[in-house]
Coordinates of C-alpha atoms in Angstrom, one line a residue:
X24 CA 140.6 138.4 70.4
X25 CA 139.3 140.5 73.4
X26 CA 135.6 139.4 72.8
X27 CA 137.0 136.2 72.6
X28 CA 139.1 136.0 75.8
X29 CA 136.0 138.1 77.2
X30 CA 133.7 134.9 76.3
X31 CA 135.9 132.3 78.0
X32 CA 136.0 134.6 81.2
X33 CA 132.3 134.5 81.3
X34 CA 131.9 130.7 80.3
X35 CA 134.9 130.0 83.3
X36 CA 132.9 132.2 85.8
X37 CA 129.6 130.9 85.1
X38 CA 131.0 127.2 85.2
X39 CA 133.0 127.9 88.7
X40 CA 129.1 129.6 89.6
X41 CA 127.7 126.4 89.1
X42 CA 130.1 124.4 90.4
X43 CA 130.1 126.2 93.5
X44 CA 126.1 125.8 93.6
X45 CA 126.6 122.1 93.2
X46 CA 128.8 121.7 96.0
X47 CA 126.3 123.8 98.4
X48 CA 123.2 121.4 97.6
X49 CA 125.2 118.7 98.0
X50 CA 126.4 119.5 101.3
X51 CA 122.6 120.3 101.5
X52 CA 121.7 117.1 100.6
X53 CA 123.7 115.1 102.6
X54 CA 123.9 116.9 106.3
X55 CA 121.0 119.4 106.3
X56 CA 117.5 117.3 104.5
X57 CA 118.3 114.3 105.9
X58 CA 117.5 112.0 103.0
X59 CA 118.1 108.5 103.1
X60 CA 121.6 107.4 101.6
X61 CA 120.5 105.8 99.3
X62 CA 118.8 108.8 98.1
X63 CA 121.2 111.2 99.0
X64 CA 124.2 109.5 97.1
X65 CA 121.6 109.3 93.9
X66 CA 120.8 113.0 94.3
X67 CA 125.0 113.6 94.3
X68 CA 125.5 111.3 91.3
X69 CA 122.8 113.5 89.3
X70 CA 124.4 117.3 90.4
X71 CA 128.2 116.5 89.6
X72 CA 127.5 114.3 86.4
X73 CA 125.0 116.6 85.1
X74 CA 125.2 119.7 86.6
X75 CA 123.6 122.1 84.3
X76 CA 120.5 119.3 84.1
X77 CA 120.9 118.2 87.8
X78 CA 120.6 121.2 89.0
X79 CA 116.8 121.9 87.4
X80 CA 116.3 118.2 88.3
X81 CA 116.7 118.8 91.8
X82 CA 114.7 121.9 91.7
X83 CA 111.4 119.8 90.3
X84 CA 111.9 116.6 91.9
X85 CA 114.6 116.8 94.7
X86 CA 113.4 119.9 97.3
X87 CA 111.7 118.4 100.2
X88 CA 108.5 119.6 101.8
X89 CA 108.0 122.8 103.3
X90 CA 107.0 122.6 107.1
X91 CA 103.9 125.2 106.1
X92 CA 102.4 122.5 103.9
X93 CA 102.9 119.9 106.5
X94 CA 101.2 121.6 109.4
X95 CA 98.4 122.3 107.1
X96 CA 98.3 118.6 106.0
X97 CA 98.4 117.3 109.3
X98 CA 95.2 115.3 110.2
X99 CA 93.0 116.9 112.5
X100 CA 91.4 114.5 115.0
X101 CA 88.4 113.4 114.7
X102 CA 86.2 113.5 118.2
X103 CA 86.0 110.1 120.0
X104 CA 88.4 108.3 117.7
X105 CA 91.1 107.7 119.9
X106 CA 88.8 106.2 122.3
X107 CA 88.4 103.7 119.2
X108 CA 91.4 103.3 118.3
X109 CA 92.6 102.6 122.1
X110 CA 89.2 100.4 122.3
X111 CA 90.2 98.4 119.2
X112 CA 93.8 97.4 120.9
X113 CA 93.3 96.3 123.8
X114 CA 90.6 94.2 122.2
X115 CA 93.5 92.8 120.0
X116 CA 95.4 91.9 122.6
X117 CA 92.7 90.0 124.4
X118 CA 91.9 88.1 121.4
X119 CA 88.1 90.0 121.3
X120 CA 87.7 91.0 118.1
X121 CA 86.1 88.0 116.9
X122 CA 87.5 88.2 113.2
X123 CA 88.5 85.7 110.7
X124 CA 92.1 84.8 110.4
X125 CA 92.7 86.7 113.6
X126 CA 95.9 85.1 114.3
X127 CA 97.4 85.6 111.3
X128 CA 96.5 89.5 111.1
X129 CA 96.9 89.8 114.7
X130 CA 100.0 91.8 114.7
X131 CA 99.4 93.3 111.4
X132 CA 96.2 95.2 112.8
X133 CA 97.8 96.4 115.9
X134 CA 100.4 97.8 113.7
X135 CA 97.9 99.9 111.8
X136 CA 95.8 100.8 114.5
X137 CA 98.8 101.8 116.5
X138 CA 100.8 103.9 114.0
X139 CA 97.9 104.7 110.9
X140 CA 94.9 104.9 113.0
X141 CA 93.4 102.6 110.4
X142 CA 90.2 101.3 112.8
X143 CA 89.0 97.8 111.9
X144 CA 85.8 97.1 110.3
X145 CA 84.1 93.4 110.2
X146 CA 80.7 93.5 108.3
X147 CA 81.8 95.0 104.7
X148 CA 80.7 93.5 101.2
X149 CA 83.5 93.8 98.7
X150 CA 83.2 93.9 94.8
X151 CA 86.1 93.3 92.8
X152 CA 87.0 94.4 89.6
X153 CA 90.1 93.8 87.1
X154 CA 88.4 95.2 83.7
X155 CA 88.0 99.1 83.2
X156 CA 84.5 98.8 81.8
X157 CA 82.9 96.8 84.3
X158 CA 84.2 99.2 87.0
X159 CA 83.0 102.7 85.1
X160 CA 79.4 101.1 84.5
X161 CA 79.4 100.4 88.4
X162 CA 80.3 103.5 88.7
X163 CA 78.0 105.1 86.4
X164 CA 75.3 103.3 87.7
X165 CA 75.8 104.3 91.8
X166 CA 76.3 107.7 90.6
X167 CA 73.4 107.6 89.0
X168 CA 71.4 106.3 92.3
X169 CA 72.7 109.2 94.8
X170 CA 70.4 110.6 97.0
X171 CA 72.8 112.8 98.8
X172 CA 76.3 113.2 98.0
X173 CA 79.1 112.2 95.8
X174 CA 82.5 112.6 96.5
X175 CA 85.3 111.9 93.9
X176 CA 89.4 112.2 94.1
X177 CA 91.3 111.3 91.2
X178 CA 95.1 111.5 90.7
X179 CA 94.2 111.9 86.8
X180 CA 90.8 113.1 85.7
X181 CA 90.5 113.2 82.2
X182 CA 87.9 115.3 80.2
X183 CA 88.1 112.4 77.0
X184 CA 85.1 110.4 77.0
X185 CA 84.4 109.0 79.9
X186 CA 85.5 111.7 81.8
X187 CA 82.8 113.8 79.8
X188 CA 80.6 111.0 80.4
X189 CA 80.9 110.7 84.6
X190 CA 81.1 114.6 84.8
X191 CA 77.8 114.5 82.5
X192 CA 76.4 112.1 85.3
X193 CA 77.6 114.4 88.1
X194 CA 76.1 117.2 86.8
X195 CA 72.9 115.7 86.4
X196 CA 72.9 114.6 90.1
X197 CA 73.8 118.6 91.4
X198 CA 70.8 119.8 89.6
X199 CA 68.6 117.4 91.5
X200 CA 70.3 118.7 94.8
X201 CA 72.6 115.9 95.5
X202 CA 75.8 117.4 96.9
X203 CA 79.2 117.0 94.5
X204 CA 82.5 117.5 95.2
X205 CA 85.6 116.4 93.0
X206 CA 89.1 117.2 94.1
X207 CA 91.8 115.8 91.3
X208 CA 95.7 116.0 91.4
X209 CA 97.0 119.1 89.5
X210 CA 99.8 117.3 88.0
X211 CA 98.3 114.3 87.4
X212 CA 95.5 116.2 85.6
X213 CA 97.8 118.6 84.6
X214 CA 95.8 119.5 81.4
X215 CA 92.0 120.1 83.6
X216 CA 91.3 123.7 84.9
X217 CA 88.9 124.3 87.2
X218 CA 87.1 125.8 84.2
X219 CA 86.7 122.9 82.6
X220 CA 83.9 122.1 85.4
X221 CA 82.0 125.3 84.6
X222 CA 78.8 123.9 84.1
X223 CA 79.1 121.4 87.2
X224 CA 80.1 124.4 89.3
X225 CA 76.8 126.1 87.7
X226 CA 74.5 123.4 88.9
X227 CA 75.9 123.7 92.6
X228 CA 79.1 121.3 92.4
X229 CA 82.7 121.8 94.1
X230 CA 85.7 121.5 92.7
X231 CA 89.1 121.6 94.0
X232 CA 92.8 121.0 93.1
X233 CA 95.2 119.3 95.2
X234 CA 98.8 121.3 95.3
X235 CA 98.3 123.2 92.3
X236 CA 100.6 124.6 90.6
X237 CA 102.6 127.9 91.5
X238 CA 103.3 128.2 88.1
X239 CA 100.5 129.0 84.6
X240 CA 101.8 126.3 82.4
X241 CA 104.4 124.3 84.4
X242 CA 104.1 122.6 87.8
X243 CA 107.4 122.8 89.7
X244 CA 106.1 120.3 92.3
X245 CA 106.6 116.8 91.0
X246 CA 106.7 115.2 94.2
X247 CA 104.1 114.8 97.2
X248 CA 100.8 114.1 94.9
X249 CA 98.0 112.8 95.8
X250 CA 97.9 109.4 94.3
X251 CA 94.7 108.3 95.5
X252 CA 92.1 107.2 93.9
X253 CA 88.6 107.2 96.4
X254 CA 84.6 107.9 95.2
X255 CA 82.5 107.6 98.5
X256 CA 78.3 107.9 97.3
X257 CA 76.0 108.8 100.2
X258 CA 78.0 107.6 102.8
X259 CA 77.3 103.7 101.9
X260 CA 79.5 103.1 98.6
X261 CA 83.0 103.0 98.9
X262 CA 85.7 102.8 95.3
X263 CA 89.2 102.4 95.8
X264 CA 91.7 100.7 94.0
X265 CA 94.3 101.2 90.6
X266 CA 92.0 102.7 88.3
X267 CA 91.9 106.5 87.5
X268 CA 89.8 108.5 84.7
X269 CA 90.4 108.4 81.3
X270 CA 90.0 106.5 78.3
X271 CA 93.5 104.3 78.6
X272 CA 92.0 102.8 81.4
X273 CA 89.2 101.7 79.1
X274 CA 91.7 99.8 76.9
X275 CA 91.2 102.5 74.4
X276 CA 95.0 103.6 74.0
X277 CA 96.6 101.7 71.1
X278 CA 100.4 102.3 73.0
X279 CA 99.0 100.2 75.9
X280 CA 96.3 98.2 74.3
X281 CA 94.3 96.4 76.7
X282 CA 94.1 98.0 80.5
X283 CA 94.2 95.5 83.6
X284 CA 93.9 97.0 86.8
X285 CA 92.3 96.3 90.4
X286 CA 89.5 98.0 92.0
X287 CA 86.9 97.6 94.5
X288 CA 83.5 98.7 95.3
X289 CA 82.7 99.1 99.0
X290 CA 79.8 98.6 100.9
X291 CA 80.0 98.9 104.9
X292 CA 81.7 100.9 107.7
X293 CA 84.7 100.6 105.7
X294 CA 83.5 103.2 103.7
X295 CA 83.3 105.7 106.4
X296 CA 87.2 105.4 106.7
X297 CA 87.1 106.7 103.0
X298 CA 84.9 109.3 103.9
X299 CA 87.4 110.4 106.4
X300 CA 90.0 110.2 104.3
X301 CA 88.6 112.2 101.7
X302 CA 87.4 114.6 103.9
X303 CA 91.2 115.0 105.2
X304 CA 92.4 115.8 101.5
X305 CA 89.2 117.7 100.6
X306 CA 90.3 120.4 103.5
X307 CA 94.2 120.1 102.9
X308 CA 93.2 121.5 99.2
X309 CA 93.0 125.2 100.5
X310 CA 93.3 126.9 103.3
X311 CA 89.9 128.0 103.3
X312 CA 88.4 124.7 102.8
X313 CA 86.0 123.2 105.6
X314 CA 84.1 120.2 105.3
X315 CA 82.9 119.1 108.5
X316 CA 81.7 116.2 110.0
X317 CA 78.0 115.7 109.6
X318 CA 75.8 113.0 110.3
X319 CA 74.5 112.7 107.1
X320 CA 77.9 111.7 105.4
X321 CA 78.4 108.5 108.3
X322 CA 74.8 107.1 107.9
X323 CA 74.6 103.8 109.7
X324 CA 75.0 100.6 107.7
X325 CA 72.8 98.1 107.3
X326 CA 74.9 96.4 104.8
X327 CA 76.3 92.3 106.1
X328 CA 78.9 91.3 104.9
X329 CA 81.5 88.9 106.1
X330 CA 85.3 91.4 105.2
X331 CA 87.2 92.3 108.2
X332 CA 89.3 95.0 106.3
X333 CA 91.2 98.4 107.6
X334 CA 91.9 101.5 105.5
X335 CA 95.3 102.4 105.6
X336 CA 96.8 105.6 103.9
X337 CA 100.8 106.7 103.8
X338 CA 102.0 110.1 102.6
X339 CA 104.9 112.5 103.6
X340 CA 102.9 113.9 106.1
X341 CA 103.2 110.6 108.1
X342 CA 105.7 109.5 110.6
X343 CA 105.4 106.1 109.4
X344 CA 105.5 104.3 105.9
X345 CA 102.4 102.7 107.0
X346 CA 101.2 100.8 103.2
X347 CA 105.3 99.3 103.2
X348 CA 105.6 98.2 106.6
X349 CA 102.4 96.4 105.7
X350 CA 103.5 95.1 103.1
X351 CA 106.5 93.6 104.6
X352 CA 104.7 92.2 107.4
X353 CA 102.5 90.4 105.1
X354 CA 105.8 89.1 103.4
X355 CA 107.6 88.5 106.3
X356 CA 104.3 86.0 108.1
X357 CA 103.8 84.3 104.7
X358 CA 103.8 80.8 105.4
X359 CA 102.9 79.4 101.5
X360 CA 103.0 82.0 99.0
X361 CA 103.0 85.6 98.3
X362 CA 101.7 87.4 95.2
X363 CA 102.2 90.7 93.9
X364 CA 101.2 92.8 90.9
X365 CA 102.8 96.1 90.7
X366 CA 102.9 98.2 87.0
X367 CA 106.5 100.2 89.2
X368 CA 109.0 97.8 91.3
X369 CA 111.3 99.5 92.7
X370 CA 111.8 98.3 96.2
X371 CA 114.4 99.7 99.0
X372 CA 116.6 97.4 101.1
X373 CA 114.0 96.7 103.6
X374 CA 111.3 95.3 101.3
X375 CA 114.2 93.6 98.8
X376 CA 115.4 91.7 101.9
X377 CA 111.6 91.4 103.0
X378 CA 111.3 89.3 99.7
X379 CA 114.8 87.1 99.5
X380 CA 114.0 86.1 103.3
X381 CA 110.8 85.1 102.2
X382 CA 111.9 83.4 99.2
X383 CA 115.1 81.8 100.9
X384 CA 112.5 80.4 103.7
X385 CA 110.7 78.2 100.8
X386 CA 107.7 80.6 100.4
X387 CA 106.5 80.7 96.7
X388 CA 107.2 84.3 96.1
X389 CA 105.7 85.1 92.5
X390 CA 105.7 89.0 91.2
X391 CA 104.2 90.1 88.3
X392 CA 105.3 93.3 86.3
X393 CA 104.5 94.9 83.0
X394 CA 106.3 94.1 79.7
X395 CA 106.5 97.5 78.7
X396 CA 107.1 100.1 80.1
X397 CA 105.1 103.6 80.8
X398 CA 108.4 105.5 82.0
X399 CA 111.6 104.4 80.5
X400 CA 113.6 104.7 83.4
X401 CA 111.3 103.2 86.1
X402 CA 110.8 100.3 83.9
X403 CA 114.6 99.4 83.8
X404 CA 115.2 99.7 87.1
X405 CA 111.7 97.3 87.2
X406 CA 113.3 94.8 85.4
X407 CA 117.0 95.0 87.1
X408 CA 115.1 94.4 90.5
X409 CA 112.6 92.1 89.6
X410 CA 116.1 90.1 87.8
X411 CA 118.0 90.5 91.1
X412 CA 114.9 88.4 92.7
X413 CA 114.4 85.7 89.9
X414 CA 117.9 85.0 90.6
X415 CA 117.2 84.7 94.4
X416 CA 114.4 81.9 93.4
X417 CA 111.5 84.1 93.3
X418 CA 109.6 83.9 89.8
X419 CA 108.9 87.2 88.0
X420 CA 106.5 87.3 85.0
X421 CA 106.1 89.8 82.2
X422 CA 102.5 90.4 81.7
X423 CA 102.2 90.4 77.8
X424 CA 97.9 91.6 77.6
X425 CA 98.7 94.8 77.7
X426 CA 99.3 97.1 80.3
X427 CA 98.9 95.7 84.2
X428 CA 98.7 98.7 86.6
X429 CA 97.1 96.7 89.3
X430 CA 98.8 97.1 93.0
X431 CA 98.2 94.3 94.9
X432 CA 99.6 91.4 97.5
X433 CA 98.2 88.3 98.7
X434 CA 99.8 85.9 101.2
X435 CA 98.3 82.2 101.5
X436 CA 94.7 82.8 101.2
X437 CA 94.2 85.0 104.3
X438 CA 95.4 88.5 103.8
X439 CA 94.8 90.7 100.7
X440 CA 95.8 94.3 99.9
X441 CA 94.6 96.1 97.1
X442 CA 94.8 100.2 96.5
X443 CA 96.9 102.8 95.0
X444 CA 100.8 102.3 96.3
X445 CA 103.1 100.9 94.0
X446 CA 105.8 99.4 95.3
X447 CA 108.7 102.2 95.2
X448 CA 110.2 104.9 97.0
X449 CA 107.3 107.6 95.2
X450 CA 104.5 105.5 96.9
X451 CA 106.1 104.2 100.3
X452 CA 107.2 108.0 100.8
X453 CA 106.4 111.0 98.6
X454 CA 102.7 110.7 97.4
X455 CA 99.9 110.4 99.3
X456 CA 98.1 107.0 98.8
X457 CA 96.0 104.3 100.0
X458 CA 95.0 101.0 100.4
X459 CA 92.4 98.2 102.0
X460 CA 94.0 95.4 104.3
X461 CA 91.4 92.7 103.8
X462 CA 91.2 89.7 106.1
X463 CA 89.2 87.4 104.7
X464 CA 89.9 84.1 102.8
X465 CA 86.8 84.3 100.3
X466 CA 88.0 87.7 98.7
X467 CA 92.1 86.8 99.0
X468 CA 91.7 83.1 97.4
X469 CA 89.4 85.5 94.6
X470 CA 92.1 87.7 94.2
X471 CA 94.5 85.0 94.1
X472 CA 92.2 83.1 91.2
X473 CA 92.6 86.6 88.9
X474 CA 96.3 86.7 89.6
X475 CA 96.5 82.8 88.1
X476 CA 94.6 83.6 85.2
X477 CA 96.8 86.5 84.6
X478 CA 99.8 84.1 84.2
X479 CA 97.9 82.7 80.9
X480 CA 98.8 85.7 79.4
X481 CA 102.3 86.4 81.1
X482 CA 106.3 85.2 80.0
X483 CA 108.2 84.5 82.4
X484 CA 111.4 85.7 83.1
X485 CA 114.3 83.0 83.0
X486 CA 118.0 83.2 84.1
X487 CA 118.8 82.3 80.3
X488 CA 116.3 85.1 79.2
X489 CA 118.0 87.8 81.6
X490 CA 121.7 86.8 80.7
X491 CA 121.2 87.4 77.4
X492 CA 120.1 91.1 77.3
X493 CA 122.8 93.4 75.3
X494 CA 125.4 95.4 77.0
X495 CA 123.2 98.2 76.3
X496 CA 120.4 97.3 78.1
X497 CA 122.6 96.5 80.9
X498 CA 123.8 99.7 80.7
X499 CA 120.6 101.5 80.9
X500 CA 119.4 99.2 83.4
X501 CA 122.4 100.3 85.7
X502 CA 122.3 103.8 85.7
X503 CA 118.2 103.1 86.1
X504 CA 119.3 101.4 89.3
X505 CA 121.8 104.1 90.7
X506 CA 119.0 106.6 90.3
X507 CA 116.1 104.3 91.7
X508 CA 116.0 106.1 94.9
X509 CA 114.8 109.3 93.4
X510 CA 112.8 108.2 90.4

């Protein structure tokens, strides 16, 4: 009896230990880390309903930032930019920028000039693609053709086959004298070591690893990844868009079948603003890490083109969420129609509203989702959103080829936005990401062409279709909901 009355002292204590720890980071929570509420009453619901669980939870995904990482991810300026940048306003105001559409991007430029430092560029050729092997051969092929230097940032960098096969062509490239760098996310490629790159390393190429883990075998830090997605080739090729490396994105995964995505290849002084940005993560890698500007990686372009377009990037270490106050400007100044394509939907008040007011005001507001889903959870609270907005009037469609993972949005024929942020509270806020603000009619109306011939192979969601899901996906889709802001 003593052992026994001995264990339920120890099960009592421990309980009222954890109890007591509860209490603390949730009082932490709520008055100290200045979360949004929405967050904060998520993060409250998950430590006193599961405490044991909520506790580790909150420990992977829940701690914010440490100032030490933000200093050292701060951008450092760049010599003469401002002087752009300031340039580049006033020229906005006056009407001098001579672009197309300028009224209707107007205030959406000054916005990202004036809070992102996202200059505008006028005379860029842009190359769309939606089909994983038609971007890789691209790829291949540019590689292939570098004189000088490839840079290449991944959120996931796998080593299947055509990983094998793109590291095989960058290691080819190094021996020839052509400068390489990768930099991939260490939990998105949480199974690459830097060994893995042995023999690129051997032939003169760099690799880092963006906020790897403290850990040998797990990585603590779930939040704040870099989530971009950015190949820059001798200063003149730009990639950016949805796709990352691996063989799902080549169809070649029978749980997701067939791949559709949205990328772009670059050419023009657009591509400078993703040499910058690389550059930016490339240093923020290690502390030791200097890659300086050099005239060689900002050659002069002699590329025309006809895209007005500005490079806009979001991450924690931003006093703005630059890629969703974007977005919701587009909504906002749709006059016909806005489109979106995101594989997570998971908006917060400001874009929900963004979207009824849009949809309330006429505008034929049409968002397309997966059908299934990639992370249980995020896909229910998908699918509660995207209801709550079908029932507003917008139409939501399931698309059934597959897996869609393309980020995009398009309002009537003049503004276009393709790149890495989903739209949810992981992209607007936590991960680094970014995206191209086109403004140009030619590439939105082509954009707008691919998202109609998606809807061949899409179901939409009906109110009859949506009332009729079983209690228990109610269920799941509720609790999905109450923990949105943190998923």
């Amino acid at each position: 009896m003593t052992d026994f009355y001995l264990y339920l002292f120890k099960s009592s204590t421990i309980s009222a230990i954890l109890l007591v720890v509860n209490i603390i980071l949730a009082i932490t929570i709520i008055f100290l880390e200045r979360k949004k509420p929405s967050a904060a009453w998520a993060w409250v619901f998950v430590l006193f309903f599961l405490p044991y669980i909520g506790f580790i939870l909150y420990l992977f995904i829940g701690k914010p930032l440490r100032q030490k990482h933000l200093r050292r991810w701060m951008p450092k300026d760049s010599i003469g930019i401002q002087e752009m940048i300031d340039d580049q306003k006033a020229r906005v105001l006056k009407d001098e920028l001579n672009i197309e559409n300028f009224e209707n991007a107007r205030e959406l430029i000054h916005m990202n000039l004036q809070t992102n430092n996202a200059l505008v560029t006028k005379n860029n050729h842009v190359e769309l693609f939606n089909d994983g092997h038609e971007k890789f051969d691209a790829l291949l092929r540019d590689i292939a053709n570098a004189t000088d230097h490839i840079h290449v940032q991944y959120y996931i960098f796998k080593l299947d086959g055509i990983g094998k096969k793109i590291t095989a062509a960058l290691i080819e490239r190094a021996k020839a004298g052509v400068e390489v760098r990768i930099l991939y996310d260490a939990l998105g490629s949480r199974n690459v070591r830097k060994r893995h790159f042995k023999e690129l390393i051997q032939a003169g190429g760099e690799v880092e690893v963006f906020f790897p883990s403290i850990l040998p075998l797990i990585n603590p830090r779930m939040n704040y990844r870099n989530h971009r997605k950015i190949v820059v080739i001798d200063g003149q090729i730009g990639y950016i868009g949805g796709f990352n490396v691996g063989d799902e994105y080549l169809g070649l995964d029978k749980k997701f079948g067939y791949w559709r995505d949205t990328h772009m290849r670059i050419q023009g002084a657009a591509v400078h603003a993703l040499q910058a940005r690389f550059m930016l993560d490339w240093n923020q890698a290690g502390n030791s890490l200097d890659l300086s500007f050099a005239p060689h990686y900002f050659p002069a372009h002699y590329i025309t083109g006809d895209v007005a377009m500005q490079i806009v990037s979001s991450g924690p270490d931003t006093p703005y969420s630059s890629i969703e106050n974007s977005y919701i400007k587009m909504i906002l100044q749709a006059k016909r129609y806005v489109y979106i394509q995101s594989p997570y939907f998971i908006p917060d008040e400001a874009f929900l509203e963004a979207v009824r007011i849009a949809v309330l005001s006429g505008i034929d507001v049409r968002i397309m989702i997966p059908d299934k889903p990639d992370h249980p959870f995020v896909y229910m609270a998908t699918c509660s959103y995207a209801g709550d907005l079908m029932e507003s009037g917008a139409k939501v469609y399931h698309y059934a080829n597959g897996f869609i993972h393309s980020k995009v949005v398009l309002i009537d024929d003049q503004i276009a936005s393709v790149g890495t942020a989903n739209v949810d509270n992981r992209s607007f806020r936590l991960n680094f990401e970014v995206n191209g603000f086109m403004y140009n009619e030619k590439i939105t109306k082509e954009l707008a062409d691919m998202f109609h011939e998606d809807l061949n192979v899409c179901v939409e969601m009906t109110k009859e279709s949506y009332e009729s899901r079983s209690l228990w996906v109610k269920f799941k889709e509720s609790v999905s909901r109450m923990l949105s802001p943190i998923l």
